Amino acid sequence: MRSAFWDDHERDLRDPEYTREFAAESARVAALDALVNALEEARAAEGLTKADLARATGITGSAIRRLLTAANPNPTLGTVVEVAAALGLKLAVEPMTEEERRTVTEPMLHGVRKARPGAVKNVA
């Protein structure tokens, strides 16, 4: 049996603005979750404590703990780059799969391309 939430969500997805916001937030949550999990796995694999990582980066211990354990972290890009570097990692941007482009990129760009005649359709 479906809940009222999912019925409302399905109805709301017919609104392009709701769909855009939902796609953007879903992408943000998934990307941050994957990034934080990768940093935490690398920290553990290196045998470093969060305090070690704080000392190596000069970032406060509380900020490192929030980054690696908070339910909804929202770190700055600079913090993520510095922590990654201390763990021997670097950040990279990679193209989305076709499925991700359909479910994330297309809803976010809905109306943008229509509003700009001659806009480039696929930049990746």
C-alpha positions in Angstrom: 0.0 0.0 0.0 1.4 3.4 -1.0 1.4 6.3 1.5 0.0 9.7 1.0 3.5 11.0 0.9 4.4 9.1 -2.3 1.1 10.0 -3.9 1.7 13.7 -3.2 5.3 13.3 -4.4 4.2 11.7 -7.7 1.7 14.5 -8.2 4.2 17.2 -7.3 6.7 15.8 -9.9 4.4 17.1 -12.6 5.4 20.6 -11.6 8.7 21.4 -13.4 10.0 23.7 -10.6 9.4 21.0 -7.9 11.0 18.4 -10.2 14.0 20.7 -10.7 14.4 21.3 -6.9 14.0 17.6 -6.2 16.6 16.6 -8.8 19.1 19.2 -7.6 18.7 18.2 -3.9 18.9 14.5 -4.7 22.1 15.1 -6.7 23.6 17.2 -3.8 22.7 14.6 -1.1 24.0 11.7 -3.2 27.3 13.4 -4.1 28.0 14.6 -0.6 27.2 11.2 0.8 29.5 9.4 -1.6 32.3 11.9 -1.1 32.1 11.8 2.7 32.0 8.0 2.7 35.1 7.9 0.4 37.0 10.3 2.7 36.0 8.3 5.8 37.1 5.0 4.2 40.4 6.5 3.1 41.0 7.9 6.6 40.3 4.5 8.2 42.5 2.7 5.5 45.4 5.1 6.3 45.0 4.2 10.0 44.4 7.9 10.9 42.2 9.2 13.7 40.0 12.2 13.1 42.4 14.1 15.4 45.3 13.1 13.2 43.5 14.4 10.2 42.7 17.6 12.0 46.4 18.1 12.8 47.5 17.3 9.3 45.1 19.8 7.7 45.0 22.5 10.4 41.2 22.2 10.3 39.6 22.0 13.8 38.8 18.6 15.2 35.1 19.6 15.5 35.0 20.5 11.8 36.6 17.1 10.8 34.1 15.3 13.0 31.2 17.2 11.5 32.5 16.5 8.0 32.9 12.7 8.6 30.0 12.0 10.9 27.2 14.6 10.6 23.9 13.4 9.1 23.8 16.3 6.7 27.4 17.6 6.1 27.8 20.7 4.0 31.5 21.3 3.8 33.2 24.0 1.7 35.0 22.8 -1.4 38.2 24.0 0.1 37.8 21.8 3.2 37.1 18.8 1.1 40.1 19.4 -1.2 42.4 19.8 1.8 41.1 16.7 3.6 41.4 14.7 0.4 44.9 15.9 -0.2 46.0 14.9 3.4 44.6 11.4 2.5 46.5 11.2 -0.8 43.4 11.9 -2.9 42.3 14.5 -5.3 38.9 15.5 -6.5 37.8 14.9 -10.1 34.6 15.8 -12.0 33.3 13.0 -14.2 30.4 12.8 -16.7 27.1 11.4 -15.5 25.6 8.3 -16.9 22.8 8.6 -19.5 20.3 7.6 -16.8 21.7 10.2 -14.3 21.4 12.8 -17.0 17.8 11.9 -17.6 16.8 11.9 -13.9 19.0 14.8 -12.8 20.3 17.1 -15.5 17.2 17.2 -17.8 14.8 18.2 -14.9 17.3 20.9 -13.8 17.6 22.3 -17.3 13.9 22.0 -18.1 12.8 25.4 -19.5 16.4 26.8 -19.7 17.1 25.4 -23.1 13.7 26.4 -24.4 14.3 29.9 -23.2 17.6 30.3 -25.0 17.3 29.7 -28.7 20.4 27.9 -30.1 21.5 26.8 -26.7 24.0 23.8 -26.7 22.1 20.6 -25.8 24.9 18.4 -24.6 28.1 19.9 -23.2 29.6 16.7 -21.9 
